Amino acid sequence: MRRLAILGATGSIGASTLDVVARHPDRFQATALAAHRNVDALAQLCLRFRPQLAVIADPACEAALRERLAGSGCRVAAGPQAVLEAAAGSHCDTVVAAIVGAAGLESTLAAARAGKRLLLANKEAIVMAGRLLAKALEDGGGELLPLDSEHNAIFQCLPPRHANLAAAGVRRILLTASGGPFRGRTSAELAGVTPEQACAHPNWSMGRKISVDSATLMNKGLEVIEAHHLFDAAAERIEVVVHPQSIVHSLVEYVDGSVLAQLGNPDMRTAIAYALAWPERVEAGVAALDLLKVARLDFEAPDLATFRCLALAYEALRAGGTATTVLNAANEEAVAAFLERRLPFPGIAQTIDRCLNAVDSQPATDLDVVLDADLTARREAQRIIASL
């Protein structure tokens, strides 16, 4: 029986994870559920799944959660320290890290240090502090399995227990991208797009922040950086291919000319079920792929001139150090401003570009350095957004 702490339980990844858990009560148990401040949704999940621990990150919401869960037998805790305890405590052996953005970094590191099986959906944590996360996993003796559909697909296409890409005979990793809702549009056509349009993804049901990242292709840029850390792959070995159907989730090309791909319907439960049960496979509730119905699979190169965020992510990866932390911080601030209608859509890439030029990269030697770079970049990004 795997005992799960689900951080970000009320989000889309949390919902998909709990759907898989509900299908296999003999294999998986949700022992801790954590959310930011959505008391009603968290309480409903706790009453259904009966975890030992319910954590609300915003302390101001603690009283309301306690009231909702009175008499349920579920222990309630609140605040950032409680989230860390949910990630590292003895009540779980597996942690689903699905808190959106930089807010999920410290709990992800805590789970890694505690030797948990870490199912990583929070790509920002590895983008900000990939080397620190690798060290925490090594020190804690835990293991990491990616929940992003693309990295989960790559994991499935690599040999078991691969030592490194060269030893496995890998030539390239090919990350597929849907292209988002604005694929094919020109820069001029993007000037007036709204948050509602940016969040209307053609294939996936996701939260607002990641939906905007998909629309700018920054989501794919973050995934390039994530692939670099997960698979020890140089930037030159990671290529992005736009695949509008979202059926091929990623590919691995080998030196003998073979290309292995993982295909499936665009449903996160496939990747989640694979990571939960690995090295076994379990039913995920996902419909079988009907290739005759799909009929065709298209591929094209990304438009880096129009969607500059992807190019900026490559630049930050090659710069190294805290440049990827600066990239992520500037993107989070810019996306938030766009969603609040304080910044036009093209201003997201402009903010990130200017921030990367304004904030010097430093060696990411420890968490304090990373957090200081994050704070500095956010302040600079806010200044740039105000000027735009």
Tab-separated table of C-alpha atoms in Angstrom:
chain	number	residue	atom	x	y	z
A	1	MET	CA	0.000	0.000	0.000
A	2	ARG	CA	1.497	3.325	-1.071
A	3	ARG	CA	0.703	6.159	1.326
A	4	LEU	CA	0.471	9.498	-0.487
A	5	ALA	CA	0.865	13.115	0.503
A	6	ILE	CA	-0.681	15.219	-2.262
A	7	LEU	CA	0.576	18.804	-2.222
A	8	GLY	CA	-1.741	20.900	-4.365
A	9	ALA	CA	-4.633	18.506	-3.840
A	10	THR	CA	-7.328	20.902	-5.096
A	11	GLY	CA	-5.641	21.592	-8.451
A	12	SER	CA	-5.959	19.678	-11.714
A	13	ILE	CA	-3.044	17.331	-10.956
A	14	GLY	CA	-4.431	16.682	-7.480
A	15	ALA	CA	-7.850	15.860	-8.928
A	16	SER	CA	-6.383	13.459	-11.487
A	17	THR	CA	-4.201	11.797	-8.852
A	18	LEU	CA	-7.134	11.255	-6.522
A	19	ASP	CA	-9.163	9.816	-9.394
A	20	VAL	CA	-6.478	7.157	-9.905
A	21	VAL	CA	-6.249	6.581	-6.149
A	22	ALA	CA	-10.020	6.013	-5.959
A	23	ARG	CA	-9.741	3.318	-8.644
A	24	HIS	CA	-7.191	1.345	-6.620
A	25	PRO	CA	-8.063	1.528	-2.895
A	26	ASP	CA	-6.095	-1.680	-2.319
A	27	ARG	CA	-2.884	-0.089	-3.652
A	28	PHE	CA	-2.977	3.623	-2.802
A	29	GLN	CA	-4.091	5.673	0.192
A	30	ALA	CA	-4.145	9.465	0.432
A	31	THR	CA	-2.783	10.088	3.932
A	32	ALA	CA	-2.160	13.844	3.650
A	33	LEU	CA	-3.836	16.492	1.491
A	34	ALA	CA	-2.545	20.058	1.214
A	35	ALA	CA	-3.941	23.135	-0.525
A	36	HIS	CA	-3.207	26.857	-0.629
A	37	ARG	CA	-6.450	28.454	0.574
A	38	ASN	CA	-9.399	26.664	-1.063
A	39	VAL	CA	-11.041	25.522	2.159
A	40	ASP	CA	-14.272	24.205	0.650
A	41	ALA	CA	-12.579	22.039	-1.969
A	42	LEU	CA	-9.998	20.695	0.487
A	43	ALA	CA	-12.654	19.883	3.083
A	44	GLN	CA	-14.739	17.989	0.526
A	45	LEU	CA	-11.711	15.937	-0.521
A	46	CYS	CA	-10.840	15.168	3.093
A	47	LEU	CA	-14.374	14.015	3.872
A	48	ARG	CA	-14.255	11.715	0.862
A	49	PHE	CA	-10.714	10.305	1.136
A	50	ARG	CA	-10.263	10.455	4.935
A	51	PRO	CA	-6.566	11.428	5.138
A	52	GLN	CA	-4.764	11.568	8.475
A	53	LEU	CA	-3.654	15.147	7.834
A	54	ALA	CA	-5.192	18.180	6.102
A	55	VAL	CA	-2.965	21.216	5.549
A	56	ILE	CA	-4.004	24.682	4.431
A	57	ALA	CA	-0.997	26.837	3.511
A	58	ASP	CA	-2.688	30.147	4.352
A	59	PRO	CA	-2.912	30.358	8.181
A	60	ALA	CA	-5.876	32.721	7.886
A	61	CYS	CA	-7.933	29.783	6.578
A	62	GLU	CA	-7.130	27.399	9.430
A	63	ALA	CA	-10.189	28.126	11.562
A	64	ALA	CA	-12.565	27.646	8.644
A	65	LEU	CA	-10.962	24.302	7.755
A	66	ARG	CA	-11.103	23.119	11.362
A	67	GLU	CA	-14.788	23.962	11.480
A	68	ARG	CA	-15.486	22.073	8.245
A	69	LEU	CA	-13.574	18.979	9.413
A	70	ALA	CA	-14.722	18.927	13.049
A	71	GLY	CA	-15.452	15.355	14.105
A	72	SER	CA	-13.925	13.843	10.964
A	73	GLY	CA	-10.850	12.462	12.694
A	74	CYS	CA	-8.609	14.369	10.298
A	75	ARG	CA	-5.810	16.388	11.913
A	76	VAL	CA	-5.691	19.985	10.639
A	77	ALA	CA	-2.549	22.102	10.321
A	78	ALA	CA	-1.785	25.409	8.640
A	79	GLY	CA	1.096	27.501	7.395
A	80	PRO	CA	4.281	26.956	5.377
A	81	GLN	CA	5.908	24.787	8.056
A	82	ALA	CA	2.891	22.487	8.060
A	83	VAL	CA	3.266	22.015	4.291
A	84	LEU	CA	6.894	20.982	4.826
A	85	GLU	CA	5.821	18.509	7.507
A	86	ALA	CA	3.193	17.078	5.162
A	87	ALA	CA	5.943	16.490	2.593
A	88	ALA	CA	8.503	14.965	4.954
A	89	GLY	CA	6.432	13.269	7.675
A	90	SER	CA	6.232	9.579	8.517
A	91	HIS	CA	2.569	9.376	7.447
A	92	CYS	CA	3.588	9.005	3.775
A	93	ASP	CA	6.156	7.237	1.613
A	94	THR	CA	5.203	9.027	-1.636
A	95	VAL	CA	4.746	12.754	-2.291
A	96	VAL	CA	2.896	14.226	-5.247
A	97	ALA	CA	4.474	17.676	-5.673
A	98	ALA	CA	1.789	19.643	-7.522
A	99	ILE	CA	1.977	23.092	-5.908
A	100	VAL	CA	2.130	25.643	-8.713
A	101	GLY	CA	5.189	27.844	-9.121
A	102	ALA	CA	8.107	28.737	-6.869
A	103	ALA	CA	5.837	28.223	-3.848
A	104	GLY	CA	6.378	24.480	-4.234
A	105	LEU	CA	10.189	24.559	-4.052
A	106	GLU	CA	10.824	24.095	-0.341
A	107	SER	CA	8.269	21.313	0.142
A	108	THR	CA	9.695	19.493	-2.885
A	109	LEU	CA	13.179	19.694	-1.393
A	110	ALA	CA	11.829	18.552	1.984
A	111	ALA	CA	10.278	15.450	0.424
A	112	ALA	CA	13.527	14.668	-1.389
A	113	ARG	CA	15.633	15.015	1.769
A	114	ALA	CA	13.204	12.749	3.627
A	115	GLY	CA	13.787	9.925	1.134
A	116	LYS	CA	10.291	9.898	-0.339
A	117	ARG	CA	9.284	8.678	-3.770
A	118	LEU	CA	8.780	12.117	-5.299
A	119	LEU	CA	6.230	12.400	-8.110
A	120	LEU	CA	7.118	15.776	-9.558
A	121	ALA	CA	4.519	17.925	-11.293
A	122	ASN	CA	6.020	21.208	-10.069
A	123	LYS	CA	8.484	21.926	-12.872
A	124	GLU	CA	9.333	25.336	-11.391
A	125	ALA	CA	11.108	23.676	-8.460
A	126	ILE	CA	13.545	21.823	-10.681
A	127	VAL	CA	13.945	24.857	-12.961
A	128	MET	CA	14.916	27.035	-9.991
A	129	ALA	CA	17.080	24.552	-8.131
A	130	GLY	CA	17.739	21.454	-10.205
A	131	ARG	CA	21.172	20.716	-8.765
A	132	LEU	CA	19.977	21.277	-5.203
A	133	LEU	CA	17.087	18.890	-5.800
A	134	ALA	CA	19.432	16.242	-7.199
A	135	LYS	CA	21.653	16.599	-4.111
A	136	ALA	CA	18.647	16.351	-1.786
A	137	LEU	CA	17.510	13.148	-3.517
A	138	GLU	CA	21.008	11.696	-3.250
A	139	ASP	CA	21.329	12.601	0.444
A	140	GLY	CA	17.852	11.362	1.320
A	141	GLY	CA	17.980	8.167	-0.731
A	142	GLY	CA	14.673	8.897	-2.418
A	143	GLU	CA	13.688	8.654	-6.067
A	144	LEU	CA	12.060	11.024	-8.508
A	145	LEU	CA	9.484	10.130	-11.146
A	146	PRO	CA	8.236	12.901	-13.452
A	147	LEU	CA	4.506	13.589	-13.752
A	148	ASP	CA	4.717	15.989	-16.689
A	149	SER	CA	3.352	13.980	-19.598
A	150	GLU	CA	6.400	14.811	-21.724
A	151	HIS	CA	9.036	13.794	-19.184
A	152	ASN	CA	7.013	10.788	-18.114
A	153	ALA	CA	6.966	9.746	-21.787
A	154	ILE	CA	10.743	10.148	-22.038
A	155	PHE	CA	11.167	8.118	-18.848
A	156	GLN	CA	9.087	5.357	-20.420
A	157	CYS	CA	11.160	5.448	-23.641
A	158	LEU	CA	14.547	5.219	-21.910
A	159	PRO	CA	16.078	1.905	-20.816
A	160	PRO	CA	15.325	0.927	-17.190
A	161	ARG	CA	17.750	2.369	-14.665
A	162	HIS	CA	19.651	4.271	-17.351
A	163	ALA	CA	22.998	5.517	-16.084
A	164	ASN	CA	23.314	8.370	-18.581
A	165	LEU	CA	22.172	9.208	-22.083
A	166	ALA	CA	25.482	8.390	-23.749
A	167	ALA	CA	25.642	4.948	-22.140
A	168	ALA	CA	22.052	4.333	-23.233
A	169	GLY	CA	22.880	5.233	-26.831
A	170	VAL	CA	20.595	8.280	-26.873
A	171	ARG	CA	21.208	10.909	-29.540
A	172	ARG	CA	18.357	13.350	-28.817
A	173	ILE	CA	15.330	13.943	-26.648
A	174	LEU	CA	12.345	15.293	-28.584
A	175	LEU	CA	9.815	17.173	-26.452
A	176	THR	CA	6.457	17.605	-28.120
A	177	ALA	CA	4.435	20.797	-27.736
A	178	SER	CA	0.809	21.315	-28.698
A	179	GLY	CA	1.571	24.867	-29.794
A	180	GLY	CA	-1.132	26.193	-27.490
A	181	PRO	CA	-4.226	28.168	-28.508
A	182	PHE	CA	-2.277	30.688	-30.630
A	183	ARG	CA	-0.298	28.347	-32.862
A	184	GLY	CA	0.176	29.900	-36.287
A	185	ARG	CA	-0.619	33.464	-35.240
A	186	THR	CA	1.709	36.378	-35.930
A	187	SER	CA	3.176	38.737	-33.347
A	188	ALA	CA	0.741	41.451	-34.435
A	189	GLU	CA	-2.224	39.118	-33.913
A	190	LEU	CA	-1.093	38.376	-30.351
A	191	ALA	CA	-1.033	41.975	-29.195
A	192	GLY	CA	-4.650	42.068	-28.072
A	193	VAL	CA	-5.340	38.535	-26.841
A	194	THR	CA	-7.163	38.208	-23.523
A	195	PRO	CA	-6.533	35.974	-20.495
A	196	GLU	CA	-9.659	34.023	-21.382
A	197	GLN	CA	-8.305	33.269	-24.848
A	198	ALA	CA	-4.889	32.325	-23.477
A	199	CYS	CA	-6.427	29.924	-20.952
A	200	ALA	CA	-8.551	28.121	-23.570
A	201	HIS	CA	-6.114	25.298	-24.332
A	202	PRO	CA	-7.214	23.176	-27.296
A	203	ASN	CA	-6.257	19.781	-25.811
A	204	TRP	CA	-5.591	19.920	-22.071
A	205	SER	CA	-7.568	21.012	-19.026
A	206	MET	CA	-5.114	22.896	-16.803
A	207	GLY	CA	-4.846	25.730	-14.307
A	208	ARG	CA	-4.657	29.340	-15.452
A	209	LYS	CA	-0.928	29.860	-14.921
A	210	ILE	CA	0.185	26.751	-16.799
A	211	SER	CA	-2.370	27.484	-19.523
A	212	VAL	CA	-0.798	30.897	-20.136
A	213	ASP	CA	2.651	29.272	-20.084
A	214	SER	CA	1.437	26.901	-22.782
A	215	ALA	CA	0.146	29.829	-24.841
A	216	THR	CA	3.540	31.611	-24.692
A	217	LEU	CA	5.502	28.314	-25.077
A	218	MET	CA	7.241	29.109	-21.785
A	219	ASN	CA	5.786	25.865	-20.457
A	220	LYS	CA	7.873	24.053	-23.060
A	221	GLY	CA	10.888	26.184	-22.172
A	222	LEU	CA	10.573	25.178	-18.536
A	223	GLU	CA	10.264	21.558	-19.665
A	224	VAL	CA	13.509	21.850	-21.646
A	225	ILE	CA	15.263	22.935	-18.447
A	226	GLU	CA	13.516	20.181	-16.497
A	227	ALA	CA	14.637	17.575	-19.054
A	228	HIS	CA	18.207	18.836	-18.739
A	229	HIS	CA	18.183	18.119	-14.996
A	230	LEU	CA	16.109	14.937	-15.035
A	231	PHE	CA	18.070	13.184	-17.757
A	232	ASP	CA	21.440	14.963	-17.553
A	233	ALA	CA	20.985	16.167	-21.135
A	234	ALA	CA	22.810	19.131	-22.657
A	235	ALA	CA	20.644	21.808	-24.270
A	236	GLU	CA	21.893	20.687	-27.691
A	237	ARG	CA	20.411	17.218	-27.107
A	238	ILE	CA	16.913	18.544	-26.322
A	239	GLU	CA	14.686	19.585	-29.213
A	240	VAL	CA	11.116	20.880	-29.198
A	241	VAL	CA	8.697	19.748	-31.903
A	242	VAL	CA	5.187	21.196	-32.227
A	243	HIS	CA	2.613	18.398	-32.450
A	244	PRO	CA	-0.899	19.884	-32.390
A	245	GLN	CA	-2.784	16.624	-31.715
A	246	SER	CA	-0.999	15.998	-28.367
A	247	ILE	CA	-1.056	12.252	-29.012
A	248	VAL	CA	2.716	11.681	-29.130
A	249	HIS	CA	3.806	12.896	-25.704
A	250	SER	CA	7.550	12.846	-26.430
A	251	LEU	CA	10.211	10.816	-28.225
A	252	VAL	CA	13.745	9.531	-27.696
A	253	GLU	CA	16.082	9.161	-30.678
A	254	TYR	CA	18.898	6.602	-30.465
A	255	VAL	CA	22.245	6.488	-32.263
A	256	ASP	CA	21.171	3.483	-34.339
A	257	GLY	CA	18.387	5.509	-35.968
A	258	SER	CA	15.584	4.162	-33.785
A	259	VAL	CA	13.055	6.653	-32.414
A	260	LEU	CA	10.862	5.488	-29.537
A	261	ALA	CA	7.683	7.412	-28.773
A	262	GLN	CA	5.003	7.187	-26.103
A	263	LEU	CA	1.489	7.774	-27.410
A	264	GLY	CA	-1.832	8.165	-25.672
A	265	ASN	CA	-4.894	10.362	-25.346
A	266	PRO	CA	-4.188	13.749	-23.725
A	267	ASP	CA	-5.103	12.764	-20.165
A	268	MET	CA	-2.755	13.316	-17.220
A	269	ARG	CA	-4.012	10.187	-15.472
A	270	THR	CA	-1.827	8.040	-17.747
A	271	ALA	CA	1.396	9.623	-16.503
A	272	ILE	CA	0.133	9.757	-12.919
A	273	ALA	CA	-0.864	6.084	-12.850
A	274	TYR	CA	2.478	5.094	-14.359
A	275	ALA	CA	4.416	7.025	-11.712
A	276	LEU	CA	2.216	5.833	-8.837
A	277	ALA	CA	2.539	2.141	-9.692
A	278	TRP	CA	6.018	2.100	-11.279
A	279	PRO	CA	7.586	-0.301	-12.198
A	280	GLU	CA	4.140	-1.885	-12.651
A	281	ARG	CA	1.238	-0.517	-14.664
A	282	VAL	CA	-2.353	-0.086	-13.494
A	283	GLU	CA	-5.624	0.956	-15.102
A	284	ALA	CA	-5.946	4.742	-15.110
A	285	GLY	CA	-9.469	5.340	-16.375
A	286	VAL	CA	-8.139	6.692	-19.674
A	287	ALA	CA	-9.893	5.734	-22.900
A	288	ALA	CA	-7.945	3.542	-25.318
A	289	LEU	CA	-6.207	5.396	-28.130
A	290	ASP	CA	-8.053	4.960	-31.427
A	291	LEU	CA	-5.429	5.570	-34.119
A	292	LEU	CA	-8.002	5.239	-36.883
A	293	LYS	CA	-9.996	8.053	-35.332
A	294	VAL	CA	-6.866	10.188	-34.855
A	295	ALA	CA	-6.024	9.478	-38.527
A	296	ARG	CA	-3.002	11.788	-38.752
A	297	LEU	CA	-0.125	13.076	-36.661
A	298	ASP	CA	1.428	16.428	-37.629
A	299	PHE	CA	4.781	17.885	-36.603
A	300	GLU	CA	6.334	21.287	-37.191
A	301	ALA	CA	9.124	23.486	-35.871
A	302	PRO	CA	8.253	26.034	-33.160
A	303	ASP	CA	8.125	29.707	-34.160
A	304	LEU	CA	10.822	31.102	-31.879
A	305	ALA	CA	10.533	34.624	-33.271
A	306	THR	CA	6.844	34.956	-32.380
A	307	PHE	CA	6.953	32.842	-29.202
A	308	ARG	CA	10.174	34.170	-27.703
A	309	CYS	CA	9.722	32.600	-24.289
A	310	LEU	CA	11.005	29.250	-25.548
A	311	ALA	CA	14.163	30.867	-26.935
A	312	LEU	CA	14.660	32.743	-23.653
A	313	ALA	CA	14.451	29.470	-21.717
A	314	TYR	CA	17.227	27.989	-23.861
A	315	GLU	CA	19.297	31.129	-23.234
A	316	ALA	CA	18.843	30.818	-19.464
A	317	LEU	CA	19.723	27.123	-19.518
A	318	ARG	CA	22.950	27.798	-21.408
A	319	ALA	CA	23.818	30.683	-19.047
A	320	GLY	CA	23.521	28.336	-16.063
A	321	GLY	CA	23.547	29.207	-12.364
A	322	THR	CA	20.612	31.262	-11.151
A	323	ALA	CA	19.633	32.407	-14.660
A	324	THR	CA	16.875	29.798	-14.758
A	325	THR	CA	15.662	31.018	-11.349
A	326	VAL	CA	15.482	34.565	-12.751
A	327	LEU	CA	13.651	33.271	-15.836
A	328	ASN	CA	11.046	31.500	-13.720
A	329	ALA	CA	10.522	34.406	-11.306
A	330	ALA	CA	10.118	36.942	-14.101
A	331	ASN	CA	7.686	34.653	-15.887
A	332	GLU	CA	5.533	34.133	-12.786
A	333	GLU	CA	5.308	37.870	-12.165
A	334	ALA	CA	4.562	38.617	-15.816
A	335	VAL	CA	1.902	35.918	-16.131
A	336	ALA	CA	0.216	37.140	-12.945
A	337	ALA	CA	0.182	40.672	-14.345
A	338	PHE	CA	-1.270	39.446	-17.649
A	339	LEU	CA	-4.023	37.498	-15.879
A	340	GLU	CA	-4.839	40.647	-13.885
A	341	ARG	CA	-4.927	42.634	-17.172
A	342	ARG	CA	-1.985	44.808	-16.107
A	343	LEU	CA	0.267	43.575	-18.920
A	344	PRO	CA	-0.430	42.738	-22.570
A	345	PHE	CA	0.355	39.236	-23.794
A	346	PRO	CA	3.577	40.218	-25.646
A	347	GLY	CA	4.725	41.949	-22.464
A	348	ILE	CA	5.333	38.558	-20.837
A	349	ALA	CA	8.314	37.794	-23.076
A	350	GLN	CA	9.482	41.421	-22.931
A	351	THR	CA	9.511	41.333	-19.127
A	352	ILE	CA	11.473	38.081	-19.010
A	353	ASP	CA	14.014	39.265	-21.590
A	354	ARG	CA	14.691	42.541	-19.787
A	355	CYS	CA	14.876	40.797	-16.421
A	356	LEU	CA	17.443	38.268	-17.652
A	357	ASN	CA	19.567	41.151	-18.913
A	358	ALA	CA	19.194	43.158	-15.704
A	359	VAL	CA	19.844	40.463	-13.072
A	360	ASP	CA	23.282	38.842	-13.094
A	361	SER	CA	23.454	35.049	-12.853
A	362	GLN	CA	25.250	33.561	-9.836
A	363	PRO	CA	26.339	29.980	-9.080
A	364	ALA	CA	23.343	28.245	-7.446
A	365	THR	CA	25.384	26.969	-4.499
A	366	ASP	CA	22.621	26.744	-1.899
A	367	LEU	CA	18.963	27.479	-1.263
A	368	ASP	CA	19.614	30.969	0.116
A	369	VAL	CA	21.321	31.983	-3.127
A	370	VAL	CA	18.415	30.628	-5.161
A	371	LEU	CA	15.785	32.353	-3.011
A	372	ASP	CA	17.714	35.643	-3.110
A	373	ALA	CA	17.884	35.450	-6.925
A	374	ASP	CA	14.167	34.700	-7.012
A	375	LEU	CA	13.328	37.738	-4.857
A	376	THR	CA	15.675	40.044	-6.791
A	377	ALA	CA	14.194	38.934	-10.104
A	378	ARG	CA	10.641	39.434	-8.885
A	379	ARG	CA	11.381	42.982	-7.780
A	380	GLU	CA	13.031	43.754	-11.110
A	381	ALA	CA	10.165	42.159	-13.025
A	382	GLN	CA	7.624	44.244	-11.118
A	383	ARG	CA	9.594	47.378	-11.986
A	384	ILE	CA	9.680	46.383	-15.663
A	385	ILE	CA	5.954	45.570	-15.704
A	386	ALA	CA	5.162	48.998	-14.248
A	387	SER	CA	7.279	50.636	-16.973
A	388	LEU	CA	5.514	48.666	-19.710
